[in-house]
mmCIF file of C-alpha atoms in Angstrom:
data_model
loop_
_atom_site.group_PDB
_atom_site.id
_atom_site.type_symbol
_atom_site.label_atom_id
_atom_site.label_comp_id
_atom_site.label_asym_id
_atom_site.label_seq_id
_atom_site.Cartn_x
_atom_site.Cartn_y
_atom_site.Cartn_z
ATOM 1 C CA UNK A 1 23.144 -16.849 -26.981
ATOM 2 C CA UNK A 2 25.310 -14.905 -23.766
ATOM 3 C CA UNK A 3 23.213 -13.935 -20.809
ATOM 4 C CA UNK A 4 23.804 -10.147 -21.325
ATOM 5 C CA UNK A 5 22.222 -10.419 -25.129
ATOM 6 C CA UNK A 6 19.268 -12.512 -23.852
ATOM 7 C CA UNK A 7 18.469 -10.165 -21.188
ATOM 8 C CA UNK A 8 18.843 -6.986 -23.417
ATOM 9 C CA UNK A 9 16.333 -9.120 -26.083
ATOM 10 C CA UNK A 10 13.730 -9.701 -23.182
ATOM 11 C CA UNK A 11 13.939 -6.323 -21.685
ATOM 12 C CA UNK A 12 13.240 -4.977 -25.566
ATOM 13 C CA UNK A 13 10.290 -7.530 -25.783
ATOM 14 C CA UNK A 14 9.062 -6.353 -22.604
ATOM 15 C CA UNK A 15 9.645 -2.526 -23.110
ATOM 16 C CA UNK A 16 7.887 -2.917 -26.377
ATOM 17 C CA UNK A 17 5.115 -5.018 -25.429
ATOM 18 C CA UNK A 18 4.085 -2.715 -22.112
ATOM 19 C CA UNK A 19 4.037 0.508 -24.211
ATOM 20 C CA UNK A 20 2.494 -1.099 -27.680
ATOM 21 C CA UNK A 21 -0.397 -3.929 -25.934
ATOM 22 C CA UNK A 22 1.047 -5.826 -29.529
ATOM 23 C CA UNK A 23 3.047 -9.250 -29.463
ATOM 24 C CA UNK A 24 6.945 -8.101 -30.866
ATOM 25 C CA UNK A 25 8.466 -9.038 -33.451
ATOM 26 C CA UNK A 26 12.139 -9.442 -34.542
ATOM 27 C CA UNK A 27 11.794 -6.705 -37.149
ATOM 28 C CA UNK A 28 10.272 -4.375 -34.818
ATOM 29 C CA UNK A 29 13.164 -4.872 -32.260
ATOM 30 C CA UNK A 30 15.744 -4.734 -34.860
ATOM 31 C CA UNK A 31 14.075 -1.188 -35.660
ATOM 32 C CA UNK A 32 13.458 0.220 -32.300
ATOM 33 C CA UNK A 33 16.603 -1.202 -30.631
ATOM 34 C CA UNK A 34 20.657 -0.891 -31.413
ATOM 35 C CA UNK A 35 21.070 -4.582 -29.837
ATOM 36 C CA UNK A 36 23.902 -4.801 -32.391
ATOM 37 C CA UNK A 37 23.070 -8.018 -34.214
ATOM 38 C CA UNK A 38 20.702 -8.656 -37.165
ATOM 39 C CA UNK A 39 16.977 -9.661 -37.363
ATOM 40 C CA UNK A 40 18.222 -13.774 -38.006
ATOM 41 C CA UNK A 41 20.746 -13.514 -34.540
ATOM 42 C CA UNK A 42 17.205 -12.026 -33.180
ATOM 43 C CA UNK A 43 14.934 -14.405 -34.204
ATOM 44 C CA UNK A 44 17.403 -17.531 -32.753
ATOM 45 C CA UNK A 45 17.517 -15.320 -29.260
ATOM 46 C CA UNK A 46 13.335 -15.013 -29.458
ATOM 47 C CA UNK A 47 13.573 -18.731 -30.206
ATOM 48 C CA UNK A 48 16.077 -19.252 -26.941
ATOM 49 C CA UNK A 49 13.693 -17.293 -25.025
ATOM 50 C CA UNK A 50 10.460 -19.282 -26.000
ATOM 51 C CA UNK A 51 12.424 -22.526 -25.171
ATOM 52 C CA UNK A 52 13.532 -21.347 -21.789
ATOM 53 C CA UNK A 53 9.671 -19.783 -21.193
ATOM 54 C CA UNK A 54 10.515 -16.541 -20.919
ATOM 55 C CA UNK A 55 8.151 -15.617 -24.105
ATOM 56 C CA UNK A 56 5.403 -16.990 -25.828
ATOM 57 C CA UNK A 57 3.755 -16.857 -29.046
ATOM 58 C CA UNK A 58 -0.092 -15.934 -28.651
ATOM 59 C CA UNK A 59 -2.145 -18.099 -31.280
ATOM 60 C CA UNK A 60 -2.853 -15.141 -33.569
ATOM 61 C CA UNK A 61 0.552 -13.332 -33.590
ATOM 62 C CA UNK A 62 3.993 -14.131 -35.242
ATOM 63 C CA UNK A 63 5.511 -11.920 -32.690
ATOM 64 C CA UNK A 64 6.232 -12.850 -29.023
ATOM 65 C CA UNK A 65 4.962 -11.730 -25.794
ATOM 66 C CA UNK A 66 6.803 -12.227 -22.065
ATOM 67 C CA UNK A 67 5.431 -14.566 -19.388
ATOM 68 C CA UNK A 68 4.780 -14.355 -15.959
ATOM 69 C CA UNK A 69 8.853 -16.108 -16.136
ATOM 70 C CA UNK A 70 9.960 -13.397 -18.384
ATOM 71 C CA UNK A 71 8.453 -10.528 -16.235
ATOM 72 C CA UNK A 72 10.000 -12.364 -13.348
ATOM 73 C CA UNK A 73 13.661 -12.038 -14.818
ATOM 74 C CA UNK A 74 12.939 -8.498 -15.878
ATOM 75 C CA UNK A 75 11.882 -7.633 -12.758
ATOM 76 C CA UNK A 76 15.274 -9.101 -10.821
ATOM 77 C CA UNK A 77 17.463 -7.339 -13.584
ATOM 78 C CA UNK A 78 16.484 -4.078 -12.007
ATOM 79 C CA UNK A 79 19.239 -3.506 -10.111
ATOM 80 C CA UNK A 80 17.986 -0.035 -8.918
ATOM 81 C CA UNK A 81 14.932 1.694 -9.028
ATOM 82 C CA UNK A 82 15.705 4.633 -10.713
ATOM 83 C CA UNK A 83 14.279 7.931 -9.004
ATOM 84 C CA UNK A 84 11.500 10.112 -9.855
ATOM 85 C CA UNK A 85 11.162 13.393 -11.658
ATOM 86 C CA UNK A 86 11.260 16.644 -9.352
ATOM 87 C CA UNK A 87 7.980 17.266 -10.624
ATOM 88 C CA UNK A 88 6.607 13.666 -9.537
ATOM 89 C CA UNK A 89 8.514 14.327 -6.318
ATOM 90 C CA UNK A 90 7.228 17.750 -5.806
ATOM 91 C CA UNK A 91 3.309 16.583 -6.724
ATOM 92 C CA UNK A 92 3.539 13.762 -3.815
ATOM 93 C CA UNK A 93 4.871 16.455 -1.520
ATOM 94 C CA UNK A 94 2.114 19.052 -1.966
ATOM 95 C CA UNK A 95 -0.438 16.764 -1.741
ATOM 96 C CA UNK A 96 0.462 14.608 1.299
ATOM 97 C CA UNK A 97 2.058 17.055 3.413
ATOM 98 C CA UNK A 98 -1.668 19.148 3.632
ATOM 99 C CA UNK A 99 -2.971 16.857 6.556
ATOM 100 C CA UNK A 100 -2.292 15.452 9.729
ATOM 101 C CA UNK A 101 -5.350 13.056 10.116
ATOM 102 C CA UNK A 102 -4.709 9.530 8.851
ATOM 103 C CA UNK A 103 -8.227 8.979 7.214
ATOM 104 C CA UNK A 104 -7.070 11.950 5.188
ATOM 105 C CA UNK A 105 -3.659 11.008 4.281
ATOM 106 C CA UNK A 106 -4.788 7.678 3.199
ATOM 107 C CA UNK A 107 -7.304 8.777 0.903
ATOM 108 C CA UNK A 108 -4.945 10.789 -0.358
ATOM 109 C CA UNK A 109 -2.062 8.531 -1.006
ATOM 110 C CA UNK A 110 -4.172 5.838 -3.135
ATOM 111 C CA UNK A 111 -5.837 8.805 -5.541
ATOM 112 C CA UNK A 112 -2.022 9.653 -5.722
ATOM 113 C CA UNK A 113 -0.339 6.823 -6.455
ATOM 114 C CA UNK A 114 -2.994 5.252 -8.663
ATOM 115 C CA UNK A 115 -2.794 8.921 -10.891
ATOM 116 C CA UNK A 116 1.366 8.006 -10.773
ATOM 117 C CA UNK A 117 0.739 4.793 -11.876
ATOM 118 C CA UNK A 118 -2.911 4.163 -13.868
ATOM 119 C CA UNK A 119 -2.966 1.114 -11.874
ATOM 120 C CA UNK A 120 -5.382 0.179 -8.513
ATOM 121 C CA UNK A 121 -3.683 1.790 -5.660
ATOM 122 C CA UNK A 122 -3.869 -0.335 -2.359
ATOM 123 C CA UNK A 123 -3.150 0.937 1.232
ATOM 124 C CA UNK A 124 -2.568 -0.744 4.514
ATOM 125 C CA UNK A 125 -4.201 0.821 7.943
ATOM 126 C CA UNK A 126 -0.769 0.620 9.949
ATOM 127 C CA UNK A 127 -0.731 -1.964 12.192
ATOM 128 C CA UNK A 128 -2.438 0.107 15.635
ATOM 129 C CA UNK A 129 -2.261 -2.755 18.038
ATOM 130 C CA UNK A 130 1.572 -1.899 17.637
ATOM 131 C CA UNK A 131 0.387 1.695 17.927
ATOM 132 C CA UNK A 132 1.444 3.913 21.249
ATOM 133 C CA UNK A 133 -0.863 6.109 22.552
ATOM 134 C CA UNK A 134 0.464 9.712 21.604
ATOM 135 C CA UNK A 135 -2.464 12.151 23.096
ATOM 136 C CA UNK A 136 -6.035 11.735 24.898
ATOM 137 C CA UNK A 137 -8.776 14.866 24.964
ATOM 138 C CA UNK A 138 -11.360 15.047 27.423
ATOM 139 C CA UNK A 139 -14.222 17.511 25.993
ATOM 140 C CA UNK A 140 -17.345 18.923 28.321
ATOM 141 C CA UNK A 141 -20.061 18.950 25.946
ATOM 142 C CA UNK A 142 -22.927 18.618 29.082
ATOM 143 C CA UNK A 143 -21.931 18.517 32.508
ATOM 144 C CA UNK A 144 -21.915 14.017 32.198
ATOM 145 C CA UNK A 145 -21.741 14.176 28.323
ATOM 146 C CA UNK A 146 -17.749 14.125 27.522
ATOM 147 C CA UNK A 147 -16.050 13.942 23.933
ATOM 148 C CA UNK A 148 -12.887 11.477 24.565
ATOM 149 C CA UNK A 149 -10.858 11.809 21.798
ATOM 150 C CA UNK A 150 -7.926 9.236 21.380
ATOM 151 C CA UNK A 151 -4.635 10.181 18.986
ATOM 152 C CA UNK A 152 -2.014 7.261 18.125
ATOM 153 C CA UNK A 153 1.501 8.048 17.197
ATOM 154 C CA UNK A 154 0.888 6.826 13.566
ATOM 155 C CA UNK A 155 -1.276 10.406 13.120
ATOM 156 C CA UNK A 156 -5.180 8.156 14.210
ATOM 157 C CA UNK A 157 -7.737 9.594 15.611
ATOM 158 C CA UNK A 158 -10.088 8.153 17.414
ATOM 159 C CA UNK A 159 -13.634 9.552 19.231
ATOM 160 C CA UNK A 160 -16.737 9.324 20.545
ATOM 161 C CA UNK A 161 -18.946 11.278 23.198
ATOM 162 C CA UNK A 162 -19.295 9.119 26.871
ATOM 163 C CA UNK A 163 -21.661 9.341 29.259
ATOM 164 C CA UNK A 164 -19.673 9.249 32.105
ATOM 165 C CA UNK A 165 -22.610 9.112 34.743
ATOM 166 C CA UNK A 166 -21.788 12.036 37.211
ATOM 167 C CA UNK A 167 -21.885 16.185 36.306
ATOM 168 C CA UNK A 168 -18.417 17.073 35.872
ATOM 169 C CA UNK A 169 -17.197 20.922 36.104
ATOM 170 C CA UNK A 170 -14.592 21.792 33.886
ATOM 171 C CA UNK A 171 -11.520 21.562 36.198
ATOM 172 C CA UNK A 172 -12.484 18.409 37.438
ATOM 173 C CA UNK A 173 -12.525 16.814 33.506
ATOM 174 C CA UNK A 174 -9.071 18.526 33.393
ATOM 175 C CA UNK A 175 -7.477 16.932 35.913
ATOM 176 C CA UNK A 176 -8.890 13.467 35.014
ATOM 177 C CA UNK A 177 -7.148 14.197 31.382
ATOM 178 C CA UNK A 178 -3.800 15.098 32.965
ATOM 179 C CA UNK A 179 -3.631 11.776 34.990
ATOM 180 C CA UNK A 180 -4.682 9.610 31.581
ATOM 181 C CA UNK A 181 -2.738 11.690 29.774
ATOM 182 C CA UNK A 182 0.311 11.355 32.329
ATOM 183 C CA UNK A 183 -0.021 7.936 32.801
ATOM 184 C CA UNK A 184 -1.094 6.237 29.220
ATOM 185 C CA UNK A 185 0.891 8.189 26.844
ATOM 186 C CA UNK A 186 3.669 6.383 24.861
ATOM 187 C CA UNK A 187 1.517 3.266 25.717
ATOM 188 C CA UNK A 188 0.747 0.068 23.566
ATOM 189 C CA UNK A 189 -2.617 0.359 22.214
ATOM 190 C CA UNK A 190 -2.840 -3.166 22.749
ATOM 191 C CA UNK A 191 -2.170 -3.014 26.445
ATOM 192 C CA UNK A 192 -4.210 -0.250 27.097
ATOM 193 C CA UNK A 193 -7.145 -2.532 28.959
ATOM 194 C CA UNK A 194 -4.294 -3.567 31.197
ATOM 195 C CA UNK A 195 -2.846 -0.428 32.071
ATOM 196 C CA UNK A 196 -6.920 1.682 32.761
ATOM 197 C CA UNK A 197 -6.972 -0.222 35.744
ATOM 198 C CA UNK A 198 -4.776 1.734 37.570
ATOM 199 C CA UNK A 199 -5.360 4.725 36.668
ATOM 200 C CA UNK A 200 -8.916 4.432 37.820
ATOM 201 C CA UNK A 201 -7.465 3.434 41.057
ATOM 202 C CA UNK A 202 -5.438 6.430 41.146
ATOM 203 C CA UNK A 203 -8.318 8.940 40.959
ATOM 204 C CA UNK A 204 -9.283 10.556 44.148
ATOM 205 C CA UNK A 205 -12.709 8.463 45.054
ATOM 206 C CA UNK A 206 -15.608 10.925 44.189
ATOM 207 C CA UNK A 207 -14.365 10.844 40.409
ATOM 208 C CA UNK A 208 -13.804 7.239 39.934
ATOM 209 C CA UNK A 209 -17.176 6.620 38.808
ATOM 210 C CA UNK A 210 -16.572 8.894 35.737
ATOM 211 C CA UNK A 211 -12.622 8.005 35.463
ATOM 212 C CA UNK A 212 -14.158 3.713 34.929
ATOM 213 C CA UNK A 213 -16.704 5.227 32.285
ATOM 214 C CA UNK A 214 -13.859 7.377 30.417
ATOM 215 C CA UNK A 215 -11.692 4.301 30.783
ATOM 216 C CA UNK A 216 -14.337 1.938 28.964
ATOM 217 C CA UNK A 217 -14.576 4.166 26.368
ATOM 218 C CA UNK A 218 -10.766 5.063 25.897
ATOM 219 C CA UNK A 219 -10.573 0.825 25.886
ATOM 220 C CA UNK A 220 -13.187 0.876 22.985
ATOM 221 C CA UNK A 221 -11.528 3.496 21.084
ATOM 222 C CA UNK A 222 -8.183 1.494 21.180
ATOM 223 C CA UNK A 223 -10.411 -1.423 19.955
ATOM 224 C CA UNK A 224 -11.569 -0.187 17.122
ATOM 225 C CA UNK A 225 -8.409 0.866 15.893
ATOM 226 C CA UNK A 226 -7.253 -2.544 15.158
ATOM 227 C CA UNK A 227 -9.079 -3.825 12.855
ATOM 228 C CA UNK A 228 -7.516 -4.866 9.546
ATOM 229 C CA UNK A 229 -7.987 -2.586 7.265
ATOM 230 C CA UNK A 230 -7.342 -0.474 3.770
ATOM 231 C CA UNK A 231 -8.102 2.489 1.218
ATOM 232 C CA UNK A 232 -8.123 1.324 -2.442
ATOM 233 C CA UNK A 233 -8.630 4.036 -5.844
ATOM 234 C CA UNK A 234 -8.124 3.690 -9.168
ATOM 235 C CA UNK A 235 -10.189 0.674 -10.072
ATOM 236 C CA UNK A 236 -11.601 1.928 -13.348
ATOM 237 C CA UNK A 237 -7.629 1.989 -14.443
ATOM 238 C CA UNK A 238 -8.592 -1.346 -14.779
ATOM 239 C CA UNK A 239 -11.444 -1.213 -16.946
ATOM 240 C CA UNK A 240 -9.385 0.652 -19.072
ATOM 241 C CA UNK A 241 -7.193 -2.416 -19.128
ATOM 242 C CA UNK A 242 -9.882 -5.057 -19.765
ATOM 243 C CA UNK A 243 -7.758 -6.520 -22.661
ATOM 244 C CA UNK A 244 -4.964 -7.509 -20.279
ATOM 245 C CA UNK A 245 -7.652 -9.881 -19.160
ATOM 246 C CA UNK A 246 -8.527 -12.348 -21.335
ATOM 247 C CA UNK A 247 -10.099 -14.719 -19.253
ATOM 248 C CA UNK A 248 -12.022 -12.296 -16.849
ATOM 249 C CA UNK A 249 -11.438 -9.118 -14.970
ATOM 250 C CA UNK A 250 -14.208 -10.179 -12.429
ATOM 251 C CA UNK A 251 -11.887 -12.452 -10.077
ATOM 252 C CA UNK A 252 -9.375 -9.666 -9.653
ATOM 253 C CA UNK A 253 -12.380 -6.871 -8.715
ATOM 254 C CA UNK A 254 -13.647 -9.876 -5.771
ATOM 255 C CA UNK A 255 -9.786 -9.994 -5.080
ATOM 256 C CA UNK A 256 -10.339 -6.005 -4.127
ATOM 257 C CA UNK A 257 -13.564 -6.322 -2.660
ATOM 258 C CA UNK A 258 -13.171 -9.075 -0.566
ATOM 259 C CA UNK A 259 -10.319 -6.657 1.581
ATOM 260 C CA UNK A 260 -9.218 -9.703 3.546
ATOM 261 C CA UNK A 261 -7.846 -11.597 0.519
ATOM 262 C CA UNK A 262 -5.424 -8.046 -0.344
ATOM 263 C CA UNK A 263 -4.738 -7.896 3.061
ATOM 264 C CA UNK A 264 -3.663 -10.936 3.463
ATOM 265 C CA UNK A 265 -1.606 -11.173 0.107
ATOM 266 C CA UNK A 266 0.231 -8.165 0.940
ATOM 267 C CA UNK A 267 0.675 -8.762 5.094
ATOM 268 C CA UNK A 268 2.514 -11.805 3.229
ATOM 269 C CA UNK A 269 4.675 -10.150 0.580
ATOM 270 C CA UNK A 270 8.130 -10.470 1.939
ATOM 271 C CA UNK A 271 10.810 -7.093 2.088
ATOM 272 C CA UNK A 272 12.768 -7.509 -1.055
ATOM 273 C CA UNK A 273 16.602 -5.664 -0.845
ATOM 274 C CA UNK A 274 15.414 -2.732 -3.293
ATOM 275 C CA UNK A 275 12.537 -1.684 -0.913
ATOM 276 C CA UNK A 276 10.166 -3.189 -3.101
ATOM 277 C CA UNK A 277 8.633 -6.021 -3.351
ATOM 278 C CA UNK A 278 6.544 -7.323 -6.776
ATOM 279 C CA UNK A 279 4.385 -10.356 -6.769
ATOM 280 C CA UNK A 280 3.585 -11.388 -10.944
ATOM 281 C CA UNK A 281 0.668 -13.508 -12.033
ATOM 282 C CA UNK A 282 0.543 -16.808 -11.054
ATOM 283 C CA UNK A 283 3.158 -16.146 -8.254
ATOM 284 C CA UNK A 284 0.028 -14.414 -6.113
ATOM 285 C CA UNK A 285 -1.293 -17.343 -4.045
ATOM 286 C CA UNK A 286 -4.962 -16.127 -4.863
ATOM 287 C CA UNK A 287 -5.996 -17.972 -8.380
ATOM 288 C CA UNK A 288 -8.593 -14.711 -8.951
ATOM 289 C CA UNK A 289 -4.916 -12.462 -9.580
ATOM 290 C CA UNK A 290 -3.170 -15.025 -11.953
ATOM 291 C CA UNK A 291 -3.405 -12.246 -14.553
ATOM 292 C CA UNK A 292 -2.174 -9.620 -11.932
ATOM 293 C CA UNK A 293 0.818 -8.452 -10.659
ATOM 294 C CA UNK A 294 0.982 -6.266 -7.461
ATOM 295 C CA UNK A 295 3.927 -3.892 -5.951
ATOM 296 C CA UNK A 296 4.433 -3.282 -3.056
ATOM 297 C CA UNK A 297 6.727 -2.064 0.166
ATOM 298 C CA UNK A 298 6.146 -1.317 3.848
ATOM 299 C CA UNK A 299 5.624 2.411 5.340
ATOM 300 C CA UNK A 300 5.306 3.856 8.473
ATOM 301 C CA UNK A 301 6.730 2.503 12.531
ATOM 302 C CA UNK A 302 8.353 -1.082 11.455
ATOM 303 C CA UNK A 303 7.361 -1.254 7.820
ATOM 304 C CA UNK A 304 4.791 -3.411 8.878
ATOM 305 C CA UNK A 305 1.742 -1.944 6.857
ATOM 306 C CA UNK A 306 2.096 -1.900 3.007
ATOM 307 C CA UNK A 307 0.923 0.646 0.081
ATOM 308 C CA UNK A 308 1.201 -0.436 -3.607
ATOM 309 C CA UNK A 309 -0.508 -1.215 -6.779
ATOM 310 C CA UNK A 310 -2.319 -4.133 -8.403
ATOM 311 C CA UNK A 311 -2.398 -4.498 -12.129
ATOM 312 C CA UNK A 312 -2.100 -6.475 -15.003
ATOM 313 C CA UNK A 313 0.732 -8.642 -15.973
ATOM 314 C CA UNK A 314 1.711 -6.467 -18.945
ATOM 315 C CA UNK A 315 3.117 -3.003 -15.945
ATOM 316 C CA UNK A 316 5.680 -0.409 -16.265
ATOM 317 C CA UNK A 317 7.402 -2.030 -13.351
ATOM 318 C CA UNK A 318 10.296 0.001 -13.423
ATOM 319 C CA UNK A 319 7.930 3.463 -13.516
ATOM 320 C CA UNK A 320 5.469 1.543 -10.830
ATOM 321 C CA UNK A 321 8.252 0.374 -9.160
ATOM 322 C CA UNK A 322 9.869 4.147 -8.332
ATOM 323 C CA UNK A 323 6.334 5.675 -8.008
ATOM 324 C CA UNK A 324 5.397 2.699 -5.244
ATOM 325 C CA UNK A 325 8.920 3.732 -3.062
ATOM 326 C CA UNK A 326 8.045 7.083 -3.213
ATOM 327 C CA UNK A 327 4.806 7.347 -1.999
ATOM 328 C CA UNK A 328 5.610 5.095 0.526
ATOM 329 C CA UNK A 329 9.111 7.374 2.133
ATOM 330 C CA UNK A 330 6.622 10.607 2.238
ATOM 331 C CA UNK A 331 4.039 8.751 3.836
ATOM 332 C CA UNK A 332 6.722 7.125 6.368
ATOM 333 C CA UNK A 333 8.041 10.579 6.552
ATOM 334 C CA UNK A 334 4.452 12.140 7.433
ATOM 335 C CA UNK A 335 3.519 9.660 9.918
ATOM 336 C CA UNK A 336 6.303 9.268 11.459
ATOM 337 C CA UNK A 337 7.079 11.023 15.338
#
């Protein structure tokens, strides 16, 4: 059997079996495909296959079905991932390009890409600790009752109203904004409690009192931001594909509840060349997605946060794939400076 036969017979058996849900056999791919040799040359290439455990014979079926092996190979034969429609493009366009607040574009990017995909869409919080510091709002709400309001570079935004222990008239809030402002921005969120210090200090005395209480609370603001965090929809795509798994679908909805084990599965999933990077089946170090396959890439300042799908085994990872780099380019392109 030559290498380019066997991988034109697997990528049949797996084009087949991801539209159909039904084990494939010779006939059918004789029908359905011009691989140029008859349904005997077929059945000795399914045969070569099985040996080399690329395919596998479910119990009940003549026909064949591909393995977590055979997906594998499939997977590395794509040597591009072909584009998207201009419609496809055009929908991801309209509907992330209507907001500037992260929460927002988030949200929107999962119920997106899980509609592109009829898979779980997954979403990474970028990585704020990394974060700079690209705007800071002081609000008078009360003459000591002050909004602070704390904007990232990756689009964040972070508030909450201080108590900042002294009246303050509105000119004297606005020049307390102009020195944070002046002397944080383009800042580290993560070395923000080093760097209030000094500003403090550099407030004229009979406004330090308030500048240490807007500095606490600008310091708590940059704290919350870096938690570990992300926006999931689509999960009753998987309901719908409760026969893709036969031992239990429960293990993979704890995978997506428990946030920390995603996180941590896709903080780990290495760059691949293409931009995109699949994990299949027993490949995912969590035993509760050994039926699951998950694509992903990085977005946003450094790649370092990911968006993709999870779903089962049996994907359109070609259609995912595309769909998955995408999303991910018009949500760099959104949040980026």
């Amino acid at each position: 059997m030559s290498e380019p036969r066997k991988l034109e017979v697997l990528r049949a058996i797996v084009e087949d079996y991801v539209h159909s849900r039904e084990p494939v056999g010779s006939k059918a791919l004789v029908e359905r495909h011009h691989l140029g040799v008859s349904s005997a040359t077929i059945r000795n290439d399914m045969a070569a296959l099985e040996d080399e455990g690329l395919i596998t014979a479910p119990h009940t079926s003549a026909g064949r079905i591909p393995t977590d092996k055979g997906y594998r190979l499939f997977v590395d034969q794509i040597s591009a991932v072909k584009p998207l429609s201009q419609a496809e493009r055009r929908a991801i366009q309209n509907l992330l390009e209507g907001s500037e607040d992260l929460d927002d574009v988030l949200e929107r990017t999962v119920r997106l890409l899980s509609q592109l995909t009829n898979q779980v869409a997954v979403v990474q919080y970028p990585h704020l600790s990394r974060a700079m510091v690209r705007h800071i709002e002081f609000v008078l709400l009360a003459p000591r009752q002050v909004l602070t309001v704390l904007i990232a570079d990756t689009g964040k935004v972070e508030q909450r109203v201080i108590d900042v222990g002294q009246e303050l008239g509105d000119d004297a809030l606005a020049g307390l904004r102009t020195l944070f402002l002046k002397s944080l921005a383009g800042t580290r969120l993560s070395l923000l409690p080093q760097a209030l210090p000094a500003v403090v200090a550099a407030c004229e005395p009979s406004l330090r009192h308030a500048a240490q209480s807007l500095a606490r609370g600008l310091d708590a603001l940059a704290s919350s931001t870096r938690e570990e965090r992300m926006v999931m929809a689509g999960t009753a795509n998987l309901a719908r594909s409760n026969v893709d798994f036969p031992l239990s679908i429960g293990p993979v909805l704890e995978a997506l509840e428990e946030q920390v084990v995603m996180l941590r599965l896709l903080s780990e999933m290495a760059q691949d060349p293409r931009g995109v990077t699949v994990s299949i089946g027993r490949e995912n170090p969590y035993d509760g997605l050994a039926e699951a396959s998950v694509v992903a890439t990085g977005y946003g300042p450094g790649s370092s946060a990911k968006v993709g799908v999870l779903g089962p085994t049996r994907m359109d990872y070609p259609t995912t794939m595309a769909a998955v780099r995408a999303v991910a380019r018009y949500l760099s392109r959104i949040l980026g400076p």
